Amino acid sequence: MNSAISSTLSATAAPTDTVRSGLEGVLAAETRLSRVDGQRGQLTIAGYAVQELAPHVSFEALVHLLRQDRLPEQAELEALRAAIASQRALDPITVELLRQAARCGAAPIDALRLGLSALCLEGEPSPERLFGALPSVVAAYARLQAGLEPVAPDASLGCAGSFLLQLRGQRTRPEDERALETYWNTVADHGLNASTFSARVIASTGSDLGSAIAGALGALKGPLHGGAPGPALAALLALRAQPGDLAENTRRWVTAELAAGRRILGFGHRVYKVRDPRADVLKSAAARLLAGTDLLASAESHEAAVLEALRRAKPDRAIATNVEFYTALLLHGLGFEPALFTCIFALGRVAGWLAHVTEQTARGRLIRPDALYVGAEGRSLLHGATAAH
Ligand code: ACO
């Protein structure tokens, strides 16, 4: 165990009266997967800068990197692609459950959790089963919600290509596959974010992989984490559709949102105190998809106005653009419905969740912090009780 971690643990071993409600600054694990430098705005994945890695390798190669700590040889890459591709088919029971969920109008992220639980009825899923079948669940559910039948996967395609085929019902342009892989690679791992930490906590109890991923999905769903891009896009599109100057409309909207006690989604980060480096990777990928429209220019103007209004309202807070703002633009450029955004995030982040579960299982201990008790003391049923029992 590294000395920084052991000193943190020994500091917490003797209970103090200081509560760190967000656990900021607490080192709870060692990881070789990604390094997040919030002061300099840098992210490296297994030692590679995200800007260099994400646009240039396949998603399967990134999965291999996280699992083996090195990029694959060609034969290894082909073997992994084939192993994942062989695991894409959904059981009829899973499809039937998704059909029922669509009738009930379940949110896609809830249907993904349902589909995951259904996969676990076959026994504990392997990582290949999760990489293969979770995209099939998302694509099948989106089609069922639209009144369409699921489309069979294509084993000759990689994860991104088959997912797009299963969603759209037709082969897609290579540039769309590349953009989706760039997105998945960019968001695949990011330190001890809330969903990854949730997965590690569950794995630390000795529970199974399906439970760890289900818990991570629950954490990802929240608007302060992976639920941010849908509302961020909705705000941009609504403000852009209003008459008048977009920047002025945005500034007024930010002021009203803050006055109502709401956050501006797509901005601010627990770790990054400067611009999130992932925002620029995704902005470049989105720019290629949105070429010929003025949406990117609108996004830039909206972003600048949000940052200016936040700086004015909270001058002592370092709030910068986070990954979710340009995620919204990229996923919109790929034609996905906003309701699917969090699921599509999950399909990339699952690579990090699985790698963290492996690390946790190999070296971690039960994660079990303390709470400072602030409740009543000395009560007894024997003295002056008046309530009915
Ligand atoms: N809008 C308005 N105010 C903000 C924002 C924001 N986006 N972000 C931080 N702040 C303010 C808070 O209101 C608070 O101000 P106050 O002390 O004057 O009340 C201050 O900054 C600190 O806020 P905390 O929530 O304590 O800071 P934290 O480091 O926990 O914030 C968080 C991180 C939750 C992501 C926050 O920036 C936020 O809510 N952002 C919007 C949601 C979002 O985009 N989430 C996606 C993050 S990226 C990801 O998870 C993949």
Coordinates of C-alpha atoms and ligand atoms in Angstrom, one line a residue:
M1 CA 0.0 0.0 0.0
N2 CA 1.4 3.4 -0.9
S3 CA 2.2 5.7 2.0
A4 CA -0.2 8.5 1.0
I5 CA -3.1 6.0 1.2
S6 CA -1.9 4.4 4.4
S7 CA -1.5 7.8 6.1
T8 CA -5.0 8.8 5.0
L9 CA -6.4 5.5 6.4
S10 CA -4.6 5.8 9.7
A11 CA -5.8 9.4 10.0
T12 CA -9.3 8.2 9.6
A13 CA -8.8 5.1 11.8
A14 CA -8.9 7.4 14.9
P15 CA -12.3 9.1 14.5
T16 CA -12.2 12.9 14.3
D17 CA -15.1 15.4 14.3
T18 CA -14.3 16.6 10.8
V19 CA -16.8 15.4 8.2
R20 CA -15.8 15.6 4.6
S21 CA -19.3 15.1 3.2
G22 CA -18.2 14.8 -0.4
L23 CA -15.0 12.8 0.5
E24 CA -13.0 15.4 -1.5
G25 CA -9.2 14.9 -1.0
V26 CA -9.6 11.5 0.5
L27 CA -7.5 8.8 -1.2
A28 CA -9.6 5.6 -1.0
A29 CA -7.8 3.4 -3.6
E30 CA -4.7 3.0 -5.8
T31 CA -5.4 2.8 -9.5
R32 CA -3.2 2.5 -12.6
L33 CA -6.2 3.2 -14.9
S34 CA -6.4 7.0 -15.2
R35 CA -4.8 10.1 -13.7
V36 CA -6.9 13.2 -13.3
D37 CA -5.0 16.4 -12.7
G38 CA -7.7 18.9 -11.8
Q39 CA -5.3 21.9 -11.4
R40 CA -3.7 21.6 -14.8
G41 CA -6.7 20.2 -16.6
Q42 CA -5.0 17.0 -17.7
L43 CA -6.3 13.4 -18.1
T44 CA -4.1 10.4 -18.9
I45 CA -5.5 6.9 -19.4
A46 CA -2.9 4.3 -18.6
G47 CA -0.3 6.9 -19.2
Y48 CA -1.6 8.2 -22.6
A49 CA -3.0 11.8 -22.9
V50 CA -6.7 11.5 -23.6
Q51 CA -6.4 13.9 -26.5
E52 CA -3.9 11.6 -28.2
L53 CA -5.5 8.3 -27.4
A54 CA -9.3 8.8 -27.7
P55 CA -9.5 9.8 -31.4
H56 CA -7.0 7.3 -32.6
V57 CA -7.8 3.8 -31.2
S58 CA -10.8 1.6 -31.3
F59 CA -13.0 1.1 -28.3
E60 CA -11.9 -2.5 -28.1
A61 CA -8.3 -1.4 -28.0
L62 CA -9.0 0.9 -25.1
V63 CA -10.8 -1.9 -23.3
H64 CA -7.6 -4.0 -23.8
L65 CA -5.5 -1.2 -22.5
L66 CA -7.5 -0.8 -19.3
R67 CA -7.5 -4.6 -18.7
Q68 CA -3.9 -5.4 -19.6
D69 CA -2.2 -2.1 -19.1
R70 CA -1.0 -2.1 -22.8
L71 CA -2.5 -1.6 -26.2
P72 CA -3.2 -4.9 -28.0
E73 CA -1.3 -6.5 -30.8
Q74 CA -3.4 -7.0 -34.0
A75 CA -4.2 -10.7 -33.2
E76 CA -5.2 -9.8 -29.6
L77 CA -7.4 -7.0 -30.8
E78 CA -9.1 -9.3 -33.3
A79 CA -9.6 -12.0 -30.6
L80 CA -11.2 -9.5 -28.2
R81 CA -13.5 -8.1 -31.0
A82 CA -14.6 -11.6 -31.8
A83 CA -15.2 -12.5 -28.1
I84 CA -17.3 -9.4 -27.6
A85 CA -19.2 -9.8 -30.9
S86 CA -20.1 -13.4 -29.9
Q87 CA -21.9 -12.1 -26.8
R88 CA -24.3 -9.6 -28.3
A89 CA -27.5 -11.6 -28.8
L90 CA -30.3 -11.0 -26.2
D91 CA -32.3 -13.8 -24.7
P92 CA -36.1 -13.7 -25.6
I93 CA -36.9 -13.1 -21.9
T94 CA -34.7 -10.0 -21.9
V95 CA -36.4 -8.7 -25.0
E96 CA -39.8 -9.4 -23.5
L97 CA -39.0 -7.5 -20.3
L98 CA -37.8 -4.6 -22.4
R99 CA -41.0 -4.7 -24.4
Q100 CA -43.0 -4.5 -21.1
A101 CA -40.8 -1.7 -19.9
A102 CA -41.4 0.3 -23.1
R103 CA -45.2 -0.1 -22.6
C104 CA -44.7 1.4 -19.1
G105 CA -42.7 4.3 -20.5
A106 CA -39.6 3.5 -18.4
A107 CA -36.6 5.8 -18.9
P108 CA -33.9 4.2 -21.0
I109 CA -31.4 4.2 -18.1
D110 CA -33.9 2.3 -16.0
A111 CA -34.5 -0.1 -18.9
L112 CA -30.7 -0.6 -19.1
R113 CA -30.6 -1.5 -15.5
L114 CA -33.5 -3.9 -16.0
G115 CA -31.8 -5.5 -19.0
L116 CA -28.6 -5.9 -17.0
S117 CA -30.5 -7.7 -14.3
A118 CA -32.2 -9.9 -16.9
L119 CA -28.7 -10.8 -18.3
C120 CA -27.7 -11.8 -14.8
L121 CA -30.5 -14.4 -14.7
E122 CA -28.2 -16.4 -17.1
G123 CA -25.5 -16.5 -14.4
E124 CA -22.8 -14.0 -13.5
P125 CA -22.0 -12.1 -16.7
S126 CA -18.5 -12.1 -18.1
P127 CA -16.9 -8.7 -19.1
E128 CA -17.3 -9.8 -22.7
R129 CA -21.0 -10.5 -22.2
L130 CA -21.4 -7.0 -20.7
F131 CA -19.5 -5.3 -23.5
G132 CA -21.5 -7.3 -26.0
A133 CA -25.0 -7.3 -24.6
L134 CA -25.4 -3.9 -22.9
P135 CA -25.3 -2.0 -26.2
S136 CA -27.9 -4.5 -27.6
V137 CA -30.1 -3.7 -24.6
V138 CA -29.9 0.0 -25.2
A139 CA -30.5 -0.3 -29.0
A140 CA -33.4 -2.8 -28.6
Y141 CA -35.1 -0.6 -26.0
A142 CA -34.8 2.6 -28.1
R143 CA -36.4 0.7 -31.0
L144 CA -39.1 -0.8 -28.9
Q145 CA -40.0 2.6 -27.5
A146 CA -40.3 3.9 -31.1
G147 CA -42.6 1.0 -32.0
L148 CA -39.9 -0.9 -34.0
E149 CA -38.5 -4.4 -33.6
P150 CA -34.9 -5.0 -32.3
V151 CA -32.3 -5.5 -35.0
A152 CA -29.8 -8.4 -34.9
P153 CA -26.2 -7.6 -34.2
D154 CA -23.5 -8.0 -36.9
A155 CA -20.5 -9.9 -35.7
S156 CA -18.3 -8.5 -38.4
L157 CA -18.6 -5.0 -36.9
G158 CA -16.9 -3.6 -33.8
C159 CA -18.8 -2.4 -30.7
A160 CA -19.6 1.1 -32.1
G161 CA -20.5 -0.1 -35.6
S162 CA -22.8 -2.9 -34.4
F163 CA -24.5 -0.6 -31.8
L164 CA -25.3 2.0 -34.5
L165 CA -26.6 -0.7 -36.8
Q166 CA -28.8 -2.2 -34.1
L167 CA -30.1 1.3 -33.2
R168 CA -30.7 2.7 -36.7
G169 CA -31.4 -0.5 -38.6
Q170 CA -28.9 0.3 -41.3
R171 CA -25.1 0.4 -41.7
T172 CA -23.7 3.8 -40.8
R173 CA -21.0 6.1 -42.0
P174 CA -17.4 5.2 -40.8
E175 CA -17.2 8.8 -39.4
D176 CA -20.1 8.2 -37.1
E177 CA -18.5 5.0 -35.8
R178 CA -15.2 6.9 -35.2
A179 CA -17.1 9.8 -33.4
L180 CA -18.8 7.3 -31.1
E181 CA -15.6 5.5 -30.4
T182 CA -13.9 8.8 -29.7
Y183 CA -16.7 9.6 -27.2
W184 CA -16.6 6.2 -25.5
N185 CA -12.8 6.3 -25.3
T186 CA -12.9 9.8 -23.8
V187 CA -15.3 8.9 -21.0
A188 CA -14.2 5.3 -20.4
D189 CA -12.4 6.0 -17.2
H190 CA -12.0 9.0 -14.9
G191 CA -10.6 8.3 -11.5
L192 CA -12.9 7.7 -8.5
N193 CA -15.9 9.5 -10.0
A194 CA -19.3 8.7 -8.2
S195 CA -20.4 5.8 -10.4
T196 CA -16.9 4.1 -10.4
F197 CA -16.7 4.6 -6.6
S198 CA -20.1 3.0 -6.3
A199 CA -19.0 0.0 -8.3
R200 CA -15.8 -0.3 -6.1
V201 CA -17.9 -0.1 -2.9
I202 CA -20.1 -2.9 -4.1
A203 CA -17.2 -5.0 -5.3
S204 CA -15.4 -4.4 -2.0
T205 CA -18.2 -6.4 -0.2
G206 CA -17.4 -9.5 -2.3
S207 CA -20.7 -9.0 -4.3
D208 CA -20.9 -10.0 -8.0
L209 CA -20.1 -8.0 -11.1
G210 CA -23.7 -7.5 -12.2
S211 CA -24.5 -5.9 -8.8
A212 CA -21.5 -3.6 -9.1
I213 CA -22.5 -2.4 -12.5
A214 CA -26.1 -2.0 -11.5
G215 CA -25.0 0.2 -8.6
A216 CA -22.8 2.2 -10.9
L217 CA -25.7 2.8 -13.3
G218 CA -27.8 4.1 -10.5
A219 CA -25.1 6.6 -9.6
L220 CA -24.5 7.6 -13.2
K221 CA -28.2 8.5 -13.7
G222 CA -28.1 11.5 -11.4
P223 CA -28.1 15.0 -13.0
L224 CA -25.0 16.0 -11.1
H225 CA -23.1 13.1 -12.8
G226 CA -24.1 11.4 -16.1
G227 CA -27.6 12.8 -16.3
A228 CA -26.3 16.3 -17.2
P229 CA -26.0 16.3 -21.0
G230 CA -29.7 15.9 -21.9
P231 CA -30.8 19.0 -19.9
A232 CA -27.6 20.9 -21.1
L233 CA -28.6 20.4 -24.7
A234 CA -32.3 21.2 -24.0
A235 CA -31.2 24.6 -22.5
L236 CA -29.0 25.4 -25.5
L237 CA -31.7 24.5 -28.0
A238 CA -34.4 26.4 -26.2
L239 CA -32.3 29.6 -25.7
R240 CA -31.2 29.4 -29.4
A241 CA -34.8 29.2 -30.5
Q242 CA -35.8 32.4 -28.5
P243 CA -35.9 35.7 -30.3
G244 CA -33.0 38.1 -29.6
D245 CA -29.3 37.7 -28.9
L246 CA -28.3 34.2 -27.7
A247 CA -25.6 35.4 -25.4
E248 CA -27.9 37.9 -23.8
N249 CA -30.7 35.3 -23.4
T250 CA -28.2 32.9 -21.9
R251 CA -27.0 35.4 -19.3
R252 CA -30.5 36.2 -18.3
W253 CA -31.4 32.4 -18.0
V254 CA -28.3 31.7 -15.9
T255 CA -29.2 34.5 -13.5
A256 CA -32.8 33.1 -13.2
E257 CA -31.6 29.5 -12.7
L258 CA -29.2 30.5 -10.0
A259 CA -31.8 32.6 -8.3
A260 CA -34.1 29.6 -8.3
G261 CA -31.3 27.6 -6.6
R262 CA -30.5 25.4 -9.7
R263 CA -27.2 24.3 -11.1
I264 CA -26.1 25.0 -14.7
L265 CA -25.6 21.5 -16.1
G266 CA -22.5 20.9 -18.2
F267 CA -20.4 23.3 -16.0
G268 CA -18.4 22.8 -12.8
H269 CA -16.5 19.8 -11.6
R270 CA -15.3 18.4 -8.3
V271 CA -11.8 17.8 -9.5
Y272 CA -11.2 20.2 -12.5
K273 CA -10.7 23.8 -11.5
V274 CA -9.9 24.6 -15.1
R275 CA -11.4 23.5 -18.3
D276 CA -12.1 19.7 -18.4
P277 CA -9.6 18.4 -21.1
R278 CA -12.3 16.0 -22.4
A279 CA -14.4 19.0 -23.5
D280 CA -12.0 19.8 -26.2
V281 CA -11.6 16.3 -27.5
L282 CA -15.4 16.0 -27.8
K283 CA -15.7 19.5 -29.2
S284 CA -13.4 18.6 -32.1
A285 CA -15.3 15.4 -32.8
A286 CA -18.6 17.3 -32.6
A287 CA -17.3 20.0 -35.0
R288 CA -16.8 17.3 -37.7
L289 CA -20.3 16.0 -37.3
L290 CA -21.9 19.4 -37.1
A291 CA -20.0 20.9 -40.1
G292 CA -22.4 22.9 -42.3
T293 CA -24.7 23.9 -39.4
D294 CA -24.4 26.9 -37.1
L295 CA -25.0 24.8 -33.9
L296 CA -21.4 24.7 -32.9
A297 CA -21.1 28.5 -33.1
S298 CA -24.3 28.8 -31.0
A299 CA -22.8 26.4 -28.5
E300 CA -19.6 28.5 -28.2
S301 CA -21.5 31.7 -27.7
H302 CA -23.8 30.0 -25.1
E303 CA -20.8 28.5 -23.3
A304 CA -19.0 31.8 -23.1
A305 CA -22.1 33.6 -21.8
V306 CA -22.7 30.8 -19.2
L307 CA -19.0 31.1 -18.0
E308 CA -19.2 34.9 -17.8
A309 CA -22.5 34.8 -15.8
L310 CA -21.2 32.1 -13.4
R311 CA -18.0 34.1 -12.9
R312 CA -20.1 37.2 -12.1
A313 CA -22.4 35.3 -9.8
K314 CA -19.8 33.2 -8.0
P315 CA -16.5 35.1 -8.3
D316 CA -14.8 32.9 -5.7
R317 CA -15.7 29.6 -7.4
A318 CA -13.6 28.1 -10.2
I319 CA -16.5 26.8 -12.4
A320 CA -15.4 25.7 -15.9
T321 CA -17.0 23.8 -18.8
N322 CA -17.1 20.0 -18.0
V323 CA -17.2 17.0 -20.3
E324 CA -21.0 16.9 -20.4
F325 CA -21.5 20.1 -22.4
Y326 CA -19.8 18.9 -25.5
T327 CA -21.0 15.4 -24.9
A328 CA -24.4 16.8 -25.5
L329 CA -23.3 18.4 -28.9
L330 CA -21.5 15.2 -30.0
L331 CA -24.4 12.9 -29.2
H332 CA -26.9 15.3 -30.8
G333 CA -24.6 15.4 -33.9
L334 CA -24.8 11.6 -34.0
G335 CA -28.6 11.9 -34.0
F336 CA -29.3 10.3 -30.6
E337 CA -32.4 11.3 -28.6
P338 CA -31.4 13.2 -25.4
A339 CA -33.2 10.5 -23.4
L340 CA -30.5 8.0 -24.5
F341 CA -27.5 10.2 -23.6
T342 CA -26.9 8.7 -20.1
C343 CA -27.2 5.1 -21.5
I344 CA -24.7 5.9 -24.2
F345 CA -22.3 7.3 -21.6
A346 CA -22.7 4.1 -19.6
L347 CA -21.7 2.0 -22.6
G348 CA -18.3 3.7 -22.6
R349 CA -17.9 4.1 -18.8
V350 CA -18.6 0.4 -18.3
A351 CA -14.9 -0.2 -19.4
G352 CA -13.7 1.8 -16.5
W353 CA -16.2 0.2 -14.0
L354 CA -15.1 -3.3 -15.0
A355 CA -11.4 -2.4 -14.7
H356 CA -11.9 -0.8 -11.3
V357 CA -13.9 -3.8 -10.0
T358 CA -10.9 -5.9 -11.1
E359 CA -8.5 -3.6 -9.2
Q360 CA -10.7 -3.5 -6.2
T361 CA -11.1 -7.3 -6.1
A362 CA -7.4 -7.9 -6.5
R363 CA -6.1 -5.5 -3.9
G364 CA -8.8 -3.6 -2.1
R365 CA -10.4 -4.0 1.3
L366 CA -14.0 -3.6 2.4
I367 CA -14.8 0.2 1.9
R368 CA -16.5 1.3 5.0
P369 CA -16.1 4.9 6.2
D370 CA -17.3 6.3 9.5
A371 CA -20.2 8.7 10.2
L372 CA -20.2 11.4 12.9
Y373 CA -23.2 10.6 15.1
V374 CA -25.3 13.8 15.7
G375 CA -28.5 12.2 16.9
A376 CA -30.2 12.0 20.3
E377 CA -28.5 10.4 23.3
G378 CA -29.7 8.6 26.4
R379 CA -33.2 7.9 25.4
S380 CA -35.0 5.0 27.0
L381 CA -38.4 3.3 26.7
L382 CA -38.5 3.2 30.5
H383 CA -38.7 7.0 31.3
G384 CA -41.9 9.0 30.6
A385 CA -42.8 7.4 27.4
T386 CA -46.2 8.5 26.0
A387 CA -46.2 7.2 22.5
A388 CA -48.0 4.0 21.6
H389 CA -45.7 1.1 21.0
Ligands
ACO1 N1 -23.9 25.8 -11.5 C1 -24.1 26.6 -10.5 N2 -23.3 26.6 -9.4 C2 -22.4 25.7 -9.4 C3 -22.1 24.8 -10.4 C4 -22.9 24.9 -11.5 N3 -22.8 24.1 -12.6 N4 -21.1 24.0 -10.1 C5 -20.7 24.4 -8.9 N5 -21.4 25.4 -8.4 C6 -21.3 26.2 -7.2 C7 -22.3 25.7 -6.1 O1 -23.5 26.2 -6.2 C8 -21.5 26.0 -4.9 O2 -21.7 27.4 -4.6 P1 -22.1 28.0 -3.2 O3 -21.1 27.4 -2.3 O4 -22.0 29.4 -3.4 O5 -23.4 27.4 -2.9 C9 -20.1 25.8 -5.3 O6 -20.0 26.0 -6.7 C10 -19.5 24.5 -4.9 O7 -20.5 23.5 -5.2 P2 -20.3 22.0 -4.8 O8 -21.5 21.2 -5.3 O9 -19.9 21.9 -3.3 O10 -19.0 21.6 -5.6 P3 -18.7 20.3 -6.2 O11 -17.2 20.3 -6.4 O12 -19.2 19.2 -5.5 O13 -19.4 20.4 -7.6 C11 -20.6 19.4 -9.4 C12 -19.2 19.4 -8.6 C13 -21.6 18.6 -8.5 C14 -20.3 18.5 -10.7 C15 -21.1 20.8 -9.7 O14 -20.1 21.5 -10.4 C16 -22.4 20.7 -10.5 O15 -23.5 20.6 -9.9 N6 -22.3 20.9 -11.9 C17 -23.5 20.8 -12.7 C18 -23.9 19.3 -13.0 C19 -23.0 18.7 -14.0 O16 -22.7 19.2 -15.0 N7 -22.5 17.4 -13.7 C20 -21.6 16.7 -14.5 C21 -20.2 16.6 -14.0 S1 -19.1 15.7 -15.0 C22 -19.5 14.1 -14.8 O17 -20.0 13.7 -13.7 C23 -19.3 13.2 -15.8

